[in-house]
XYZ file of C-alpha atoms in Angstrom:
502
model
C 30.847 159.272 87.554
C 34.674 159.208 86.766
C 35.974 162.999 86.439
C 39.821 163.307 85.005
C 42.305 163.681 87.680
C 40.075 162.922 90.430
C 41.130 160.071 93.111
C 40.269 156.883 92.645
C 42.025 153.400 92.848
C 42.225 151.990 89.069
C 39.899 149.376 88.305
C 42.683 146.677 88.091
C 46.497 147.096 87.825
C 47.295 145.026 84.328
C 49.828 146.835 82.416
C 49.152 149.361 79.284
C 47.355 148.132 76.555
C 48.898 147.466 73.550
C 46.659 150.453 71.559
C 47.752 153.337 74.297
C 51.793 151.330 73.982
C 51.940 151.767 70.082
C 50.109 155.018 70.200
C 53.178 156.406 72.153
C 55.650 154.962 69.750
C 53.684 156.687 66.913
C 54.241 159.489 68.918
C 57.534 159.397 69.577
C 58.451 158.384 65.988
C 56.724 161.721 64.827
C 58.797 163.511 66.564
C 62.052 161.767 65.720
C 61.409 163.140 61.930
C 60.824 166.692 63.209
C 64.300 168.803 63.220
C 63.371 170.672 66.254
C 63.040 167.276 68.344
C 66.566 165.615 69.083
C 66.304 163.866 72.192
C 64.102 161.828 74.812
C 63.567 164.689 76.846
C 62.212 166.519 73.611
C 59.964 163.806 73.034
C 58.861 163.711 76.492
C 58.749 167.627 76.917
C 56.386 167.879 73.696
C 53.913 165.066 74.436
C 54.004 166.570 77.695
C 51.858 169.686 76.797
C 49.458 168.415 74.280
C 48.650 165.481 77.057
C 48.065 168.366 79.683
C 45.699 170.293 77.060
C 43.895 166.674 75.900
C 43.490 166.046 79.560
C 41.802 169.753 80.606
C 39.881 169.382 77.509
C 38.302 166.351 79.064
C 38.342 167.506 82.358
C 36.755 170.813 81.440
C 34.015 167.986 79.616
C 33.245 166.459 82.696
C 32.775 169.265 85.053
C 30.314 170.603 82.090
C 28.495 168.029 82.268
C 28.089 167.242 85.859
C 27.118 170.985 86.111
C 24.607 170.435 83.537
C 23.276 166.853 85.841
C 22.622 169.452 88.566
C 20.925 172.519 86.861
C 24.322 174.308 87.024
C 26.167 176.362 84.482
C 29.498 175.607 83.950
C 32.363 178.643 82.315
C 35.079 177.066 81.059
C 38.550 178.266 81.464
C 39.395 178.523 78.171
C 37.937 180.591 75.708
C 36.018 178.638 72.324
C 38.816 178.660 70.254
C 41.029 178.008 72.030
C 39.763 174.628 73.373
C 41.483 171.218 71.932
C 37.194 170.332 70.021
C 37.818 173.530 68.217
C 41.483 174.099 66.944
C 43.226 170.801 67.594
C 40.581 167.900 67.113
C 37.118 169.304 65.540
C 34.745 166.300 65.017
C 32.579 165.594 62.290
C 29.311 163.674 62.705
C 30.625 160.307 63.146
C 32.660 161.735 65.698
C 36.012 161.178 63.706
C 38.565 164.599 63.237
C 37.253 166.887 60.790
C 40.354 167.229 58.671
C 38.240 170.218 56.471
C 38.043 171.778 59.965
C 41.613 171.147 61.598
C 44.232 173.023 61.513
C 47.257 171.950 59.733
C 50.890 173.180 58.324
C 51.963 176.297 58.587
C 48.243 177.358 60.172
C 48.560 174.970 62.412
C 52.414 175.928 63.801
C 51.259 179.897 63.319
C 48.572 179.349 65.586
C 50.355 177.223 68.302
C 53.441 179.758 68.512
C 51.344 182.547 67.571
C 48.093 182.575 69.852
C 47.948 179.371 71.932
C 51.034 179.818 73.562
C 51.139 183.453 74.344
C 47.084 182.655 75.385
C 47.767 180.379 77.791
C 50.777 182.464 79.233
C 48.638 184.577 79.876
C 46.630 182.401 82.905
C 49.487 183.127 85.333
C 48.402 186.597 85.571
C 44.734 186.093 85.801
C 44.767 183.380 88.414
C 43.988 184.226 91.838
C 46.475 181.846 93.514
C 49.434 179.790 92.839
C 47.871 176.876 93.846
C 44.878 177.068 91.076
C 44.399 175.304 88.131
C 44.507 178.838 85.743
C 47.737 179.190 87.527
C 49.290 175.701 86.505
C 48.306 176.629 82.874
C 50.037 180.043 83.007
C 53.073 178.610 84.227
C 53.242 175.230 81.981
C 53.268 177.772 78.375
C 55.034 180.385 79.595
C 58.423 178.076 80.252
C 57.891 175.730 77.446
C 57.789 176.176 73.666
C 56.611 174.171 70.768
C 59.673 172.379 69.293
C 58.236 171.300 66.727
C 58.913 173.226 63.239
C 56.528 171.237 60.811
C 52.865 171.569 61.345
C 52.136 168.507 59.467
C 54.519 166.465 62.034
C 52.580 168.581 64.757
C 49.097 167.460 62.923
C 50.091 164.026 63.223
C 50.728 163.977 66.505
C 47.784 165.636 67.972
C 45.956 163.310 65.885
C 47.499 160.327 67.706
C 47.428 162.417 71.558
C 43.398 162.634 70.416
C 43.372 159.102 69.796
C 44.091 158.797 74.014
C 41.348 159.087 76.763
C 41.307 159.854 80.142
C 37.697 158.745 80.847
C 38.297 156.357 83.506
C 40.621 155.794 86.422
C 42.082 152.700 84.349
C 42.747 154.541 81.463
C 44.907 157.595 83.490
C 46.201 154.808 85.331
C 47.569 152.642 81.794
C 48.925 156.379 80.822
C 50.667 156.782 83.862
C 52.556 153.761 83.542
C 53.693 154.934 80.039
C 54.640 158.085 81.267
C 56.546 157.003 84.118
C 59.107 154.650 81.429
C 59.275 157.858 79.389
C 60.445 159.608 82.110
C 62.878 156.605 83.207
C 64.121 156.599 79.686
C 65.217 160.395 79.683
C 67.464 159.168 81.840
C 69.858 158.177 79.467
C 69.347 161.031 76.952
C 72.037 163.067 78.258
C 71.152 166.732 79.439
C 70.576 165.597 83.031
C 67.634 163.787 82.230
C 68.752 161.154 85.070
C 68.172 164.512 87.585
C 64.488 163.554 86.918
C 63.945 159.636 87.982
C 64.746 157.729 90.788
C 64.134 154.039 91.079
C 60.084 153.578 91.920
C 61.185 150.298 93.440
C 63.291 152.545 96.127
C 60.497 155.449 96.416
C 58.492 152.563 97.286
C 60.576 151.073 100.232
C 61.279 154.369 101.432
C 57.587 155.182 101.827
C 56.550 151.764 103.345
C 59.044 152.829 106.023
C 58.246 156.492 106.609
C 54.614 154.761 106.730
C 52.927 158.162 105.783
C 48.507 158.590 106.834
C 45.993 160.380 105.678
C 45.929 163.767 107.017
C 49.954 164.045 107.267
C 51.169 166.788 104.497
C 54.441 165.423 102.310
C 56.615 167.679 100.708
C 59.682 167.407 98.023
C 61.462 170.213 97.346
C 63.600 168.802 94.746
C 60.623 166.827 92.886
C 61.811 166.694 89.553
C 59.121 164.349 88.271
C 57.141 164.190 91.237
C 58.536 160.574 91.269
C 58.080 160.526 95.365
C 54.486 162.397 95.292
C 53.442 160.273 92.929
C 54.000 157.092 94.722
C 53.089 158.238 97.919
C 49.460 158.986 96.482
C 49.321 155.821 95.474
C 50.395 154.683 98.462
C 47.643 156.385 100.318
C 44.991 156.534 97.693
C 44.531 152.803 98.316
C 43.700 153.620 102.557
C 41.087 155.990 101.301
C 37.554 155.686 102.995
C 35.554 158.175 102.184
C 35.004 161.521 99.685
C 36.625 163.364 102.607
C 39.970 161.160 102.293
C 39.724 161.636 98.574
C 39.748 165.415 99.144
C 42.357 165.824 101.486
C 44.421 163.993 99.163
C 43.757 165.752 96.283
C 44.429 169.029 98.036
C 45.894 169.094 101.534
C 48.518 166.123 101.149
C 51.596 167.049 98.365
C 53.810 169.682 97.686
C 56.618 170.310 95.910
C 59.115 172.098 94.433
C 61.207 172.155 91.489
C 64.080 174.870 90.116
C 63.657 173.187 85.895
C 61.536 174.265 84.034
C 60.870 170.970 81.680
C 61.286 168.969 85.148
C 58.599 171.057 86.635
C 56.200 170.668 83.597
C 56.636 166.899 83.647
C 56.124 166.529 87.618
C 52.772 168.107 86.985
C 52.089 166.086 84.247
C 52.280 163.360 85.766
C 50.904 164.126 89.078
C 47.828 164.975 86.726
C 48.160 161.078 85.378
C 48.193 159.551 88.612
C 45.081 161.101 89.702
C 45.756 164.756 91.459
C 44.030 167.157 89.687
C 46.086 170.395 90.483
C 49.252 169.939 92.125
C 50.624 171.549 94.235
C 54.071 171.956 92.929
C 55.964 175.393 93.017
C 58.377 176.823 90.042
C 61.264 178.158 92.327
C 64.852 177.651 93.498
C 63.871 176.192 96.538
C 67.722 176.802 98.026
C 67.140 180.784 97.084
C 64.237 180.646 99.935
C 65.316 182.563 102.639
C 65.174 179.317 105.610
C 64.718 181.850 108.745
C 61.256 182.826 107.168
C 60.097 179.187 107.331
C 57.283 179.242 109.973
C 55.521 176.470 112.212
C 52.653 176.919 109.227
C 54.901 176.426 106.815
C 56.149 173.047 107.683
C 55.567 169.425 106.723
C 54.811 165.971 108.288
C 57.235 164.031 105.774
C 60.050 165.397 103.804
C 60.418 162.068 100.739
C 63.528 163.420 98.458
C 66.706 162.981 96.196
C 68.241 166.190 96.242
C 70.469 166.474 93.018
C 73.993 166.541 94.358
C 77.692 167.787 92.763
C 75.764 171.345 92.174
C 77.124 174.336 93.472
C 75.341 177.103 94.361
C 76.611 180.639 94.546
C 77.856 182.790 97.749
C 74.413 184.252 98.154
C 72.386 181.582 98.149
C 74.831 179.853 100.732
C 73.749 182.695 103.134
C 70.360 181.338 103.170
C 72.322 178.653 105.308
C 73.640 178.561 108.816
C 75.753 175.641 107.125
C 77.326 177.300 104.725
C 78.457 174.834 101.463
C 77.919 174.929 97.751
C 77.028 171.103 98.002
C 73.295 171.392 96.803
C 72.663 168.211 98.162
C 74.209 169.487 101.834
C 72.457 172.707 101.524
C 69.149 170.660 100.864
C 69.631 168.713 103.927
C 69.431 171.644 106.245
C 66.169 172.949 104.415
C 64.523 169.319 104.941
C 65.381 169.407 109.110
C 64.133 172.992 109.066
C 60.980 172.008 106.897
C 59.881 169.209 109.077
C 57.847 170.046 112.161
C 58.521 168.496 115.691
C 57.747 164.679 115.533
C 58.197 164.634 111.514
C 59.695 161.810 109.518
C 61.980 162.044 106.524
C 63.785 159.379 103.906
C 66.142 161.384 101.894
C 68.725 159.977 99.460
C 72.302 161.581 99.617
C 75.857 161.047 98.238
C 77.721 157.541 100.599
C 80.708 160.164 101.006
C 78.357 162.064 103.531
C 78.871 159.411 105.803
C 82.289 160.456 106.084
C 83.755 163.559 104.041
C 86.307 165.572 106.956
C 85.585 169.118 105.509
C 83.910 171.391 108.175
C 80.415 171.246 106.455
C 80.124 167.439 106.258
C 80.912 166.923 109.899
C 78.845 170.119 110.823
C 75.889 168.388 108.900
C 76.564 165.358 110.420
C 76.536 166.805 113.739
C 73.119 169.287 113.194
C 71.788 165.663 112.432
C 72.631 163.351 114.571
C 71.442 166.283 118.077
C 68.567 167.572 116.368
C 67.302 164.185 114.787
C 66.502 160.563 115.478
C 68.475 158.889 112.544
C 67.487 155.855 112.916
C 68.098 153.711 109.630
C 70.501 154.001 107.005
C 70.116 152.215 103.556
C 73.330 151.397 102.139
C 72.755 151.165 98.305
C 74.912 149.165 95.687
C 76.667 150.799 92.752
C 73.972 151.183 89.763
C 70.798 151.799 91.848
C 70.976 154.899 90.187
C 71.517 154.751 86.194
C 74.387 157.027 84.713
C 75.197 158.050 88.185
C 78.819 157.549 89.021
C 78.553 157.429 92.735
C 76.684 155.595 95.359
C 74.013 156.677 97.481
C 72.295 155.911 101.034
C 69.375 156.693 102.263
C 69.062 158.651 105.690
C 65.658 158.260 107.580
C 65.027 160.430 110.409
C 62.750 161.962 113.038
C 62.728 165.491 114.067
C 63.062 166.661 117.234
C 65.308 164.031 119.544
C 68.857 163.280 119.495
C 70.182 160.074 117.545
C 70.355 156.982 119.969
C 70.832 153.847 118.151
C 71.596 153.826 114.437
C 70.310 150.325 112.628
C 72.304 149.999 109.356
C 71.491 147.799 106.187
C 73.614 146.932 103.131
C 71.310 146.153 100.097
C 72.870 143.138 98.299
C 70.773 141.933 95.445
C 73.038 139.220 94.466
C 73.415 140.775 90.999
C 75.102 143.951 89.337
C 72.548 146.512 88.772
C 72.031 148.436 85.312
C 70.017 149.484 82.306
C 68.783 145.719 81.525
C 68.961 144.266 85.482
C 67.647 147.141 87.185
C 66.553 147.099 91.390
C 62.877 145.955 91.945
C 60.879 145.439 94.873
C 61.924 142.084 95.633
C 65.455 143.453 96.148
C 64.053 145.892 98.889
C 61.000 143.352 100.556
C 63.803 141.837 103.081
C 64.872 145.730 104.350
C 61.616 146.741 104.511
C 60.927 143.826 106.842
C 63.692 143.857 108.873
C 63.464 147.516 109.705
C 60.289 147.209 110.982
C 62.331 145.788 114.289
C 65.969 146.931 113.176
C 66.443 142.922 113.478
C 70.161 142.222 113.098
C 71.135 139.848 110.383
C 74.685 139.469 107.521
C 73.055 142.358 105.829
C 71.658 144.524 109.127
C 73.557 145.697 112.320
C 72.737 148.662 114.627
C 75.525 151.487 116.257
C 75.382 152.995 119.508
C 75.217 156.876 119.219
C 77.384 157.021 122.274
C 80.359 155.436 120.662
C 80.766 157.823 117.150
C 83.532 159.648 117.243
C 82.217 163.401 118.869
C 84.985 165.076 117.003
C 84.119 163.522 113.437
C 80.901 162.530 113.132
C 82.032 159.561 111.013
C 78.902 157.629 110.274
C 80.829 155.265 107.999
C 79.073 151.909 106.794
C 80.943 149.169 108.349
C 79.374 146.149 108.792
C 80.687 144.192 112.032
C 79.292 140.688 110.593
C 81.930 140.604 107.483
C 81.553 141.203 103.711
C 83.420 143.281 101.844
C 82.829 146.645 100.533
C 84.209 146.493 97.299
C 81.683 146.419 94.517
C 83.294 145.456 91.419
C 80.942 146.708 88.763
C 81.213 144.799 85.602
C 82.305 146.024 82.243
C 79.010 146.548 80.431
C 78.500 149.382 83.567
C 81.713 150.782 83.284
C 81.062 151.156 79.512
C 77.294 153.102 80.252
C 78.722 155.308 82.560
C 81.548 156.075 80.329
C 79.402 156.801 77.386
C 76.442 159.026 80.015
C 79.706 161.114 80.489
C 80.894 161.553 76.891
C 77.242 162.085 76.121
C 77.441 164.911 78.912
C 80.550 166.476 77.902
C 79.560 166.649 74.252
C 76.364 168.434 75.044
C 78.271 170.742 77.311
C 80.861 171.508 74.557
C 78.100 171.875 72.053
C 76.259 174.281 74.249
C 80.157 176.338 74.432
C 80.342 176.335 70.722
C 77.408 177.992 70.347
C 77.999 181.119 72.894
C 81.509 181.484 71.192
C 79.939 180.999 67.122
């Protein structure tokens, strides 16, 4: 039997079918009529919760019924009316929504805001850990709120969330996939919504080098979407042999943690879609964590990340750091080496100007890295392997607990300029992946001596001995996107002024 969110490699790996595809247009085009709905994330933040409640409803279904198979009784967590059968989709005979039944209009919006919401809210308290299912609930509706203002939009789209099932592993597996391009999308509609995705193609090269097993716990602490947990289950879903595989995964494997609120809803969403039925993902400013409290128990095999950078954090929570810096990205550097136990492996994606900045925290980071670590491999990435984002990035992979002794560089050159319509895919990344494997040198690959970097600087510059220059010149399409991500930005900053001053 197939229970929701359990693990489970999906029964093939076609893409979505074309019912679940125009059933999330529908969606979406619902909500682009409602006033209280403006933006991709909106979209994405809305379908978000009613997918989490059609999914417990069928969850809650399953585990009812396999209690039932074995003489058992099951107790729901949610009270009768407040389960999806009884207020959202009540069935008549032929099994079709009861529309004398349903809620709708002003009923329907009164209830939602009224007594769903504060309902579910109310889980956090009751739950007996943070790492429960009552506790996910709790947490979910008490930092989101319906946005949408007309209960007959909000009838309309329940009736096209019922119309989706998560019955078998191919069906999460189809919604995953459409869940992952609305969260790729949100990356161009403005209010950071590019904080939330990084390129699966990259998650997936970084993993295949980290090599992560079954048994080893892997932690984000800047998940976002869960992007990096997501693929990594995956990733070792498919090595799974037995029940007791399947249940370390699903509760002994990922953690996380995200500061947003909408970014932490949607990392558990779609956790949930790819097959982990409570995640273990944490609401908190992971930077505000006291590090001197972090404990032998309290660290991780692999650290997988892409700490948001150009943040600033304030004076206190820079004396959570022996490094002190408002960098977020620099302060989430020294919580990854202090969360990784002795013999752990990290891939972490940071600024290029790391390599190489002179003030006193870059080159004490640098330093703190290079004696406490093995960095062994960094991925030099071309401009627009990130969308919107207006630097470049490389990606550091490292192994706690002996000094840096050879450094194997590679400059990823897909031939192309990267963007919205050309973006990086796996084929870009298969020669890296191989090459690392034996830090081979080749026009794209060389390795550095620790000995020879400068002790006073640090400088861990890319500079490849075996020519090619590196000057990207990005073409004017890309210099137009990035110009209008920034107007987008300042506009919504500006708005959000204009309304503290009005």
């Amino acid at each position: 039997m197939n229970y929701p969110g359990r693990s489970g490699p999906p029964e093939n790996d076609e893409s979505p079918t074309p019912v679940f595809e125009q059933t999330f247009k529908n969606i979406d085009d619902i909500l682009h009529k409602d006033a209280g709905c403006t933006s991709e994330l909106d979209y994405t933040e809305q379908s978000s919760w009613l997918l989490f409640l059609k999914y417990l409803d069928a969850l809650e279904r399953e585990k009812a019924m396999e209690a039932e198979l074995e003489g058992r009784k099951y107790e729901f967590l949610l009270d009768a009316p407040y389960r999806w059968e009884a207020w959202a989709a009540p069935k008549d005979a032929n099994g079709r929504i009861d529309h004398n039944r349903a809620l709708t209009g002003d009923d329907l919006r009164d209830f939602v805001n009224g007594k769903l919401f504060p309902y579910l809210h109310g889980f956090k308290q009751k739950a007996s850990s943070p790492r429960t299912l009552e506790y996910k609930i709790g947490e979910i509706f008490g930092e989101l709120k319906n946005r949408i203002q007309s209960g007959y939009n909000l009838r309309d789209v329940i009736d096209r969330v019922d119309e989706l099932s998560f019955g078998s592993s191919r069906d999460r597996h189809e919604l995953s996939h459409l869940y992952e391009a609305k969260i790729r999308n949100m990356g161009n509609a403005g209010r950071n919504g590019g904080e939330y995705y990084t390129p699966r193609p990259l998650i997936r090269a970084m993993i295949q080098v980290v090599d992560p097993k079954i048994g080893e716990r892997i932690y984000d602490g800047a998940c976002g979407s869960a992007g990096f947990l997501c693929e990594a289950f995956d990733h070792l879903n498919a090595k799974a042999k037995s029940t007791g595989d399947a249940r370390v995964l699903q509760e002994r494997t990922f953690y996380g943690k995200e500061k947003k609120s909408l970014a932490y809803v949607i990392g558990i969403m779609n956790m949930i879609l790819h097959g982990i039925e409570a995640p273990n993902i944490v609401h908190t400013n992971t930077l505000a964590e006291d590090q001197s409290n972090i404990q032998e128990k309290d660290r991780y095999d692999i650290v997988l990340a892409n700490p948001p950078f150009g943040g600033k954090e304030r004076k206190e929570v820079q004396q959570n750091f022996n490094i002190r810096t408002g960098e977020t990205a620099f302060l989430f550097l020294q919580h990854f080496i202090k969360s990784l136990r002795a013999g752990g492996r990290a891939a972490i994606v940071i600024k290029n100007t790391f390599l190489s900045n002179t003030d006193n925290a870059s080159v004490a980071l640098r330093k703190l890295l290079l004696e406490s670590c093995n960095l062994h491999t960094v991925l030099d990435c071309p401009s627009g392997t990130f969308l919107g984002a207006g630097v470049k990035t490389v990606v550091l992979f490292f192994e706690k607990g002996a000094p840096t002794r050879n450094i194997w560089y590679y400059r990823l050159d897909p031939g192309r300029s990267l963007g919205k319509t050309n973006p990086l895919n796996d084929a870009d990344l298969a020669e890296f992946v191989e090459l690392q494997k034996t830090f081979a040198d080749s026009a794209k690959s060389w390795s550095v001596d620790a000995a020879g970097i400068d002790p006073v600087s640090f400088d861990l510059s890319v500079k490849n001995p075996n020519g090619g220059g590196e000057v990207v010149h990005r073409s004017p399409l890309e210099i137009l996107d990035e110009i209008a991500a920034l107007d987008a930005k300042s506009a919504d900053v500006l708005s959000q002024i204009r309304g503290l001053i009005a």
